Coordinates of C-alpha atoms in Angstrom, one line a residue:
M1497 CA 66.3 169.5 -54.1
G1498 CA 64.6 172.7 -55.3
Q1499 CA 65.5 176.4 -54.8
D1500 CA 63.5 177.0 -51.5
Q1501 CA 64.8 173.7 -49.9
T1502 CA 68.3 174.5 -51.0
K1503 CA 68.1 177.9 -49.3
Q1504 CA 66.7 176.4 -46.1
Q1505 CA 69.4 173.8 -45.9
I1506 CA 72.2 176.4 -46.5
E1507 CA 70.7 178.5 -43.6
K1508 CA 70.5 175.4 -41.4
G1509 CA 74.2 174.7 -42.1
L1510 CA 75.2 178.3 -41.3
H1511 CA 73.3 178.1 -38.0
L1512 CA 75.2 174.9 -37.1
Y1513 CA 78.5 176.4 -38.2
Q1514 CA 78.0 179.5 -36.1
S1515 CA 77.2 177.3 -33.1
N1516 CA 80.6 175.6 -33.5
Q1517 CA 79.0 172.4 -34.8
T1518 CA 81.3 172.4 -37.8
E1519 CA 81.3 168.8 -38.9
K1520 CA 77.4 168.7 -38.8
A1521 CA 77.4 171.9 -40.9
L1522 CA 79.7 170.4 -43.4
R1523 CA 77.5 167.3 -43.7
V1524 CA 74.4 169.5 -44.4
W1525 CA 76.3 171.5 -47.0
M1526 CA 77.7 168.4 -48.8
R1527 CA 74.2 167.0 -49.0
V1528 CA 73.0 170.2 -50.6
L1529 CA 75.9 170.0 -53.1
E1530 CA 75.0 166.5 -54.0
K1531 CA 71.2 166.9 -54.3
S1532 CA 70.5 170.5 -55.3
A1533 CA 69.4 171.3 -58.8
D1534 CA 69.7 175.1 -58.3
P1535 CA 73.0 176.4 -59.7
A1536 CA 72.9 179.7 -57.7
G1537 CA 72.3 177.6 -54.5
R1538 CA 75.2 175.3 -55.4
F1539 CA 77.4 178.4 -55.9
R1540 CA 76.4 179.7 -52.4
V1541 CA 76.9 176.4 -50.7
L1542 CA 80.4 176.1 -52.3
G1543 CA 81.2 179.5 -50.8
C1544 CA 80.2 178.2 -47.4
L1545 CA 82.4 175.1 -47.8
I1546 CA 85.4 177.2 -49.0
T1547 CA 85.2 179.5 -46.0
A1548 CA 84.8 176.6 -43.5
H1549 CA 87.7 174.7 -44.9
A1550 CA 89.9 177.9 -44.9
E1551 CA 89.2 178.4 -41.2
M1552 CA 90.0 174.8 -40.4
G1553 CA 93.2 174.9 -42.3
R1554 CA 92.1 172.3 -44.9
Y1555 CA 93.5 174.3 -47.7
K1556 CA 93.7 171.6 -50.3
D1557 CA 90.0 170.9 -49.9
M1558 CA 89.4 174.7 -50.0
L1559 CA 91.2 174.8 -53.4
K1560 CA 89.1 171.8 -54.6
F1561 CA 85.8 173.5 -53.9
A1562 CA 87.1 176.8 -55.4
V1563 CA 87.7 175.0 -58.7
V1564 CA 84.2 173.5 -58.7
Q1565 CA 82.8 176.9 -57.9
I1566 CA 84.4 178.4 -61.0
D1567 CA 82.7 175.8 -63.1
T1568 CA 79.4 176.6 -61.4
A1569 CA 79.9 180.4 -62.0
R1570 CA 80.6 179.7 -65.7
E1571 CA 77.4 177.7 -65.9
L1572 CA 75.5 180.7 -64.4
E1573 CA 77.2 183.1 -66.9
D1574 CA 77.3 185.8 -64.3
P1575 CA 80.4 188.1 -64.1
D1576 CA 79.9 188.7 -60.4
F1577 CA 79.8 185.0 -59.6
L1578 CA 82.9 184.5 -61.8
T1579 CA 84.8 187.3 -60.0
E1580 CA 84.0 185.9 -56.6
S1581 CA 85.0 182.4 -57.6
Y1582 CA 88.4 183.6 -59.0
L1583 CA 88.9 185.5 -55.7
N1584 CA 88.3 182.2 -53.8
L1585 CA 90.8 180.5 -56.1
A1586 CA 93.3 183.2 -55.4
R1587 CA 92.8 183.0 -51.6
S1588 CA 93.1 179.1 -51.7
N1589 CA 96.5 179.5 -53.5
E1590 CA 97.5 182.2 -51.1
K1591 CA 96.9 179.9 -48.1
L1592 CA 98.9 177.2 -49.8
C1593 CA 101.8 179.7 -50.3
E1594 CA 101.4 179.5 -54.1
F1595 CA 102.1 183.2 -54.4
Q1596 CA 102.6 183.6 -58.1
K1597 CA 99.4 181.8 -58.8
T1598 CA 97.6 184.0 -56.3
I1599 CA 98.8 187.2 -58.0
S1600 CA 97.8 185.8 -61.4
Y1601 CA 94.2 185.0 -60.3
C1602 CA 93.9 188.3 -58.5
K1603 CA 94.8 190.1 -61.7
T1604 CA 92.1 188.1 -63.5
C1605 CA 89.6 189.3 -60.9
L1606 CA 90.6 192.9 -61.4
N1607 CA 90.4 192.6 -65.2
M1608 CA 86.8 191.4 -65.1
Q1609 CA 84.2 194.0 -65.8
G1610 CA 81.2 193.0 -63.6
T1611 CA 78.7 195.1 -61.7
T1612 CA 78.8 196.7 -58.3
V1613 CA 79.5 193.5 -56.4
S1614 CA 82.7 192.9 -58.4
V1615 CA 83.8 196.5 -57.5
Q1616 CA 83.2 195.8 -53.8
L1617 CA 85.2 192.6 -54.0
N1618 CA 88.2 194.6 -55.4
G1619 CA 89.3 195.4 -51.8
Q1620 CA 89.5 191.7 -50.9
V1621 CA 91.3 191.0 -54.2
S1622 CA 93.9 193.8 -53.4
L1623 CA 94.4 192.4 -49.9
S1624 CA 95.0 188.9 -51.2
M1625 CA 97.4 190.2 -53.8
G1626 CA 99.3 192.3 -51.1
N1627 CA 99.7 189.2 -48.9
A1628 CA 101.1 187.3 -51.9
F1629 CA 103.6 190.1 -52.7
L1630 CA 104.6 190.1 -49.0
G1631 CA 105.2 186.3 -49.2
L1632 CA 107.5 187.0 -52.1
S1633 CA 109.2 189.9 -50.2
I1634 CA 108.2 192.4 -52.9
F1635 CA 107.6 195.1 -50.3
Q1636 CA 106.7 198.1 -52.5
K1637 CA 104.0 196.2 -54.4
A1638 CA 102.7 194.7 -51.2
L1639 CA 102.3 198.1 -49.6
E1640 CA 100.7 199.5 -52.7
C1641 CA 98.1 196.7 -52.6
F1642 CA 97.4 197.1 -48.9
E1643 CA 96.9 200.8 -49.3
K1644 CA 94.5 200.2 -52.3
A1645 CA 92.6 197.6 -50.1
L1646 CA 92.3 200.2 -47.3
R1647 CA 90.9 202.8 -49.7
Y1648 CA 88.3 200.3 -50.9
A1649 CA 87.4 199.6 -47.2
H1650 CA 87.0 203.3 -46.4
N1651 CA 85.0 204.1 -49.6
N1652 CA 82.6 201.2 -49.0
D1653 CA 82.6 201.6 -45.2
D1654 CA 83.7 197.9 -44.9
K1655 CA 85.0 197.6 -41.4
M1656 CA 85.7 193.9 -41.6
L1657 CA 87.9 194.4 -44.6
E1658 CA 89.6 197.4 -42.8
C1659 CA 90.3 195.1 -39.8
R1660 CA 91.9 192.4 -42.0
V1661 CA 94.0 195.0 -43.9
C1662 CA 95.2 196.4 -40.6
C1663 CA 96.4 193.0 -39.5
S1664 CA 98.3 192.5 -42.8
L1665 CA 99.9 195.9 -42.4
G1666 CA 101.0 194.9 -38.9
N1667 CA 102.6 191.8 -40.5
F1668 CA 104.2 194.0 -43.2
Y1669 CA 105.8 196.5 -40.7
T1670 CA 106.9 193.6 -38.5
Q1671 CA 108.9 192.2 -41.4
I1672 CA 110.6 195.5 -42.2
K1673 CA 111.1 196.2 -38.5
D1674 CA 109.1 199.4 -37.8
Y1675 CA 107.7 198.0 -34.6
E1676 CA 105.7 201.1 -33.7
K1677 CA 103.6 200.7 -36.8
A1678 CA 103.6 196.9 -36.4
L1679 CA 101.8 197.5 -33.1
F1680 CA 99.7 200.5 -34.3
F1681 CA 97.8 198.6 -37.0
P1682 CA 96.7 195.5 -35.1
C1683 CA 95.7 197.9 -32.2
K1684 CA 93.6 199.7 -34.8
A1685 CA 92.1 196.4 -35.9
A1686 CA 91.3 195.6 -32.2
E1687 CA 89.5 199.0 -31.9
L1688 CA 87.4 198.2 -35.0
V1689 CA 86.4 194.9 -33.4
N1690 CA 85.4 196.6 -30.2
D1691 CA 83.5 199.4 -31.9
Y1692 CA 81.8 197.5 -34.7
G1693 CA 82.3 193.8 -34.2
K1694 CA 79.3 192.8 -32.1
G1695 CA 77.9 190.5 -34.8
W1696 CA 81.3 189.5 -36.3
S1697 CA 83.0 186.2 -36.0
L1698 CA 85.4 186.0 -33.0
K1699 CA 88.2 185.2 -35.5
Y1700 CA 88.6 189.0 -36.1
R1701 CA 89.4 189.5 -32.4
A1702 CA 91.7 186.5 -32.3
M1703 CA 93.5 187.7 -35.4
S1704 CA 94.1 191.3 -34.0
Q1705 CA 95.3 189.9 -30.7
Y1706 CA 97.8 187.6 -32.4
H1707 CA 99.3 190.4 -34.4
M1708 CA 99.5 192.6 -31.3
A1709 CA 101.3 189.7 -29.5
V1710 CA 103.9 189.5 -32.3
A1711 CA 104.6 193.3 -32.1
Y1712 CA 104.7 193.4 -28.3
R1713 CA 107.3 190.6 -28.4
K1714 CA 109.5 192.4 -30.9
L1715 CA 109.3 195.5 -28.7
G1716 CA 110.4 193.4 -25.7
R1717 CA 107.1 193.8 -23.9
L1718 CA 106.9 190.0 -23.2
A1719 CA 104.1 190.0 -20.6
D1720 CA 101.8 192.0 -22.9
A1721 CA 102.8 189.6 -25.7
M1722 CA 101.9 186.6 -23.6
D1723 CA 98.5 188.1 -22.6
C1724 CA 97.5 188.8 -26.2
C1725 CA 98.7 185.5 -27.5
E1726 CA 96.8 183.6 -24.7
E1727 CA 93.6 185.4 -25.7
S1728 CA 94.1 184.6 -29.3
M1729 CA 94.9 180.9 -28.6
K1730 CA 91.7 180.6 -26.4
I1731 CA 89.5 181.7 -29.3
A1732 CA 91.4 179.6 -31.8
L1733 CA 90.9 176.5 -29.7
Q1734 CA 87.2 177.2 -29.2
H1735 CA 86.6 177.5 -32.9
G1736 CA 89.0 174.7 -34.1
D1737 CA 91.0 177.3 -36.0
R1738 CA 94.1 175.2 -36.7
P1739 CA 96.1 177.8 -38.7
L1740 CA 95.8 180.4 -35.9
Q1741 CA 96.7 177.7 -33.2
A1742 CA 99.9 177.1 -35.2
L1743 CA 100.8 180.8 -35.3
C1744 CA 100.0 181.2 -31.6
L1745 CA 102.2 178.2 -30.7
L1746 CA 105.0 179.8 -32.7
C1747 CA 104.5 183.1 -30.9
F1748 CA 104.5 181.4 -27.5
A1749 CA 107.8 179.6 -28.5
D1750 CA 109.3 182.9 -29.6
I1751 CA 108.3 184.6 -26.3
H1752 CA 110.0 181.8 -24.3
R1753 CA 113.1 182.0 -26.5
S1754 CA 113.2 185.8 -25.9
R1755 CA 113.3 184.9 -22.2
R1756 CA 116.2 182.5 -23.0
D1757 CA 114.0 179.6 -21.8
V1758 CA 114.9 177.3 -24.6
Q1759 CA 113.6 174.1 -22.9
T1760 CA 110.1 175.6 -22.8
A1761 CA 110.4 177.0 -26.4
F1762 CA 111.4 173.7 -28.1
P1763 CA 108.1 171.7 -27.5
R1764 CA 106.0 174.7 -28.6
Y1765 CA 108.0 175.0 -31.9
D1766 CA 107.5 171.2 -32.4
S1767 CA 103.7 171.6 -31.9
S1768 CA 103.6 174.6 -34.3
M1769 CA 105.7 172.7 -36.9
S1770 CA 103.4 169.7 -36.7
I1771 CA 100.2 171.8 -37.5
M1772 CA 102.0 173.9 -40.1
T1773 CA 103.1 170.8 -41.9
E1774 CA 99.6 169.3 -41.7
I1775 CA 97.9 172.4 -43.2
G1776 CA 100.7 173.2 -45.7
N1777 CA 101.8 176.6 -44.3
R1778 CA 105.3 176.6 -45.7
L1779 CA 105.9 180.2 -44.9
G1780 CA 105.0 179.5 -41.3
L1781 CA 107.4 176.6 -41.3
I1782 CA 110.3 178.9 -42.3
Q1783 CA 109.5 181.1 -39.2
V1784 CA 109.4 178.0 -37.0
L1785 CA 112.8 176.7 -38.3
L1786 CA 114.3 180.2 -37.8
G1787 CA 113.2 180.1 -34.2
V1788 CA 114.5 176.6 -33.7
T1789 CA 117.9 177.6 -35.3
K1790 CA 118.2 180.5 -32.8
C1791 CA 117.5 178.2 -29.9
W1792 CA 120.3 175.9 -31.0
M1793 CA 122.6 178.9 -31.4
I1794 CA 121.8 179.9 -27.8
Q1795 CA 122.8 176.4 -26.7
K1796 CA 125.9 176.7 -28.9
E1797 CA 124.8 173.6 -30.9
L1798 CA 126.0 175.1 -34.2
D1799 CA 125.8 172.0 -36.3
K1800 CA 122.2 171.4 -35.3
A1801 CA 121.5 175.1 -36.1
L1802 CA 123.0 174.6 -39.6
E1803 CA 120.8 171.5 -40.2
C1804 CA 117.7 173.6 -39.5
I1805 CA 119.0 176.4 -41.8
E1806 CA 119.4 173.9 -44.6
K1807 CA 115.7 172.8 -44.3
A1808 CA 114.5 176.4 -44.1
Q1809 CA 116.6 177.5 -47.1
E1810 CA 115.0 174.8 -49.2
L1811 CA 111.5 176.0 -48.3
A1812 CA 112.4 179.7 -48.8
E1813 CA 113.9 179.1 -52.2
G1814 CA 110.9 177.0 -53.2
L1815 CA 108.5 179.8 -52.2
G1816 CA 110.6 182.7 -53.5
N1817 CA 110.6 184.2 -50.0
K1818 CA 113.6 186.5 -50.2
L1819 CA 113.4 187.9 -46.7
G1820 CA 113.6 184.3 -45.3
L1821 CA 116.7 183.7 -47.3
L1822 CA 118.2 187.0 -46.1
K1823 CA 117.6 186.0 -42.5
L1824 CA 119.2 182.6 -43.1
H1825 CA 122.3 184.1 -44.6
C1826 CA 122.5 186.4 -41.6
L1827 CA 122.4 183.5 -39.2
C1828 CA 125.0 181.5 -41.3
E1829 CA 127.2 184.6 -41.2
K1830 CA 127.1 184.5 -37.3
I1831 CA 127.7 180.8 -37.2
Y1832 CA 130.6 180.7 -39.6
R1833 CA 132.2 183.7 -37.8
T1834 CA 132.1 181.7 -34.5
K1835 CA 133.4 178.6 -36.3
E1836 CA 136.1 180.8 -37.9
Q1837 CA 135.4 179.3 -41.4
Q1838 CA 136.3 182.3 -43.5
R1839 CA 135.4 181.0 -47.0
E1840 CA 131.8 180.1 -45.9
L1841 CA 131.5 183.4 -44.0
R1842 CA 132.4 185.5 -47.1
D1843 CA 130.0 183.5 -49.2
H1844 CA 127.1 184.3 -46.9
V1845 CA 128.1 187.9 -46.5
V1846 CA 127.9 188.3 -50.3
K1847 CA 124.6 186.5 -50.5
F1848 CA 123.2 188.6 -47.7
H1849 CA 124.0 191.8 -49.6
E1850 CA 122.6 190.4 -52.8
C1851 CA 119.3 189.8 -51.0
V1852 CA 119.3 193.4 -49.6
E1853 CA 119.8 194.8 -53.1
E1854 CA 117.2 192.6 -54.7
M1855 CA 114.5 193.6 -52.1
E1856 CA 115.6 197.2 -52.2
L1857 CA 115.9 197.1 -48.4
Y1858 CA 117.8 200.3 -48.0
C1859 CA 116.8 204.0 -47.6
G1860 CA 117.0 205.9 -50.9
M1861 CA 118.2 209.0 -49.0
C1862 CA 120.9 207.9 -46.5
G1863 CA 121.8 204.5 -48.2
E1864 CA 121.6 202.6 -44.9
S1865 CA 119.7 199.3 -44.7
I1866 CA 116.1 199.0 -43.7
G1867 CA 114.9 196.0 -41.7
E1868 CA 118.2 195.4 -39.9
K1869 CA 117.0 197.0 -36.6
N1870 CA 113.8 198.7 -35.3
N1871 CA 113.4 202.0 -37.1
Q1872 CA 110.6 204.4 -37.8
L1873 CA 109.8 204.3 -41.5
Q1874 CA 107.5 206.4 -43.7
A1875 CA 106.1 205.5 -47.1
L1876 CA 105.7 208.1 -49.9
P1877 CA 102.6 208.0 -52.2
C1878 CA 104.5 205.7 -54.6
S1879 CA 104.9 203.1 -51.8
H1880 CA 108.7 203.4 -51.6
F1881 CA 109.6 203.8 -47.9
F1882 CA 112.4 205.6 -46.2
H1883 CA 113.7 206.3 -42.7
L1884 CA 111.3 208.9 -41.1
K1885 CA 114.3 210.9 -39.8
C1886 CA 115.7 211.1 -43.4
L1887 CA 112.4 212.5 -44.8
Q1888 CA 112.1 215.0 -41.9
T1889 CA 115.7 216.2 -42.5
N1890 CA 115.7 216.2 -46.4
G1891 CA 112.0 217.0 -47.1
T1892 CA 110.0 215.3 -49.8
R1893 CA 110.9 216.8 -53.1
G1894 CA 109.6 213.7 -55.0
C1895 CA 110.9 210.2 -54.5
P1896 CA 114.6 209.6 -55.1
N1897 CA 114.0 205.9 -55.8
C1898 CA 111.4 206.8 -58.6
R1899 CA 113.8 209.4 -60.0
R1900 CA 116.6 206.8 -60.2
L1901 CA 114.3 204.3 -61.9
S1902 CA 113.2 206.9 -64.5
V1903 CA 116.7 207.8 -65.6
K1904 CA 117.4 206.3 -69.0
P1905 CA 120.9 205.7 -70.3
G1906 CA 121.8 208.3 -73.0
Y1907 CA 123.1 207.6 -76.5
V1908 CA 126.3 209.2 -77.7

């Protein structure tokens, strides 16, 4: 298959894919991969296969094609192609929750000196790295990466990237419990979709609606949460977007749990868990197990709650997700206080505080914890964040956290 025919077949596959005929599109692209003698065409078709498998939640296949794409890029000896293929390798590992590998491949991308295209990809690289740092609960570095990605988006007038970064920032502020910002950023993403997204994939709308749903639930606006989640789920079902379906089912379950309707929540957690297991979203599985644990606690089935915690703890330790571990220690603390088991209670109180220290989840001005309850937060240019009220009261004469880190022990 020559260059022109390769190009035609790739376009044919794209047309099928955009018409929701995914399996037909995949067959066309696989035929191109088998028969094409054009390395640049093969590189492009591998990019199509990587994107399609990502959206379907087939992350292991996504990774397999990303590895083949790197070999093709090396054959082409083009630094732009190589940067793009390493970004796809990073994104594949991010989806599989291999966060250390993601960070390593992202750093490889940033160290490559290509042409303009590589520079334009740096925004996507920073976003993927930020998501990986967030998965590891390294909040300052995650925020630093997201802000870098946002700058790239603004400098290149890349509205799609800006939309994706806003959704990640929504997730970031949900985790550290500034729910106003957790809602503000996905609302901003939804605005971008409305203003610029006429020719975009509907996944951008679905993504922003899902993150709005999560924030609305946290704020107790359950009817708004349900509306946004239903819209997101509708698009996810139309497009066969399994990863988003799993997240929406988790959100539906959480909404029902917030209404104390445990019987309606349980089957939705089960369905979400089934898809999360199938696609390999271990970070999502931790969230599902946290929700199920809280349902068992509502029903005062404390031993069943502890069984769920044990499974979630194994996953969180395996991933290095420190925030997940902190939440699990917090739930254990409540359970053992109810069971009046003092030794276990003390053990989890100590571990809880160790997690807080390790993640630096406290305000450097007042010393109180961050992420314990809904609080307005403000980041300084160094990406350390503080209670907004503390900054307003004390002013910003430099960052106290950075000052502490720069103090060197003296010698006598």
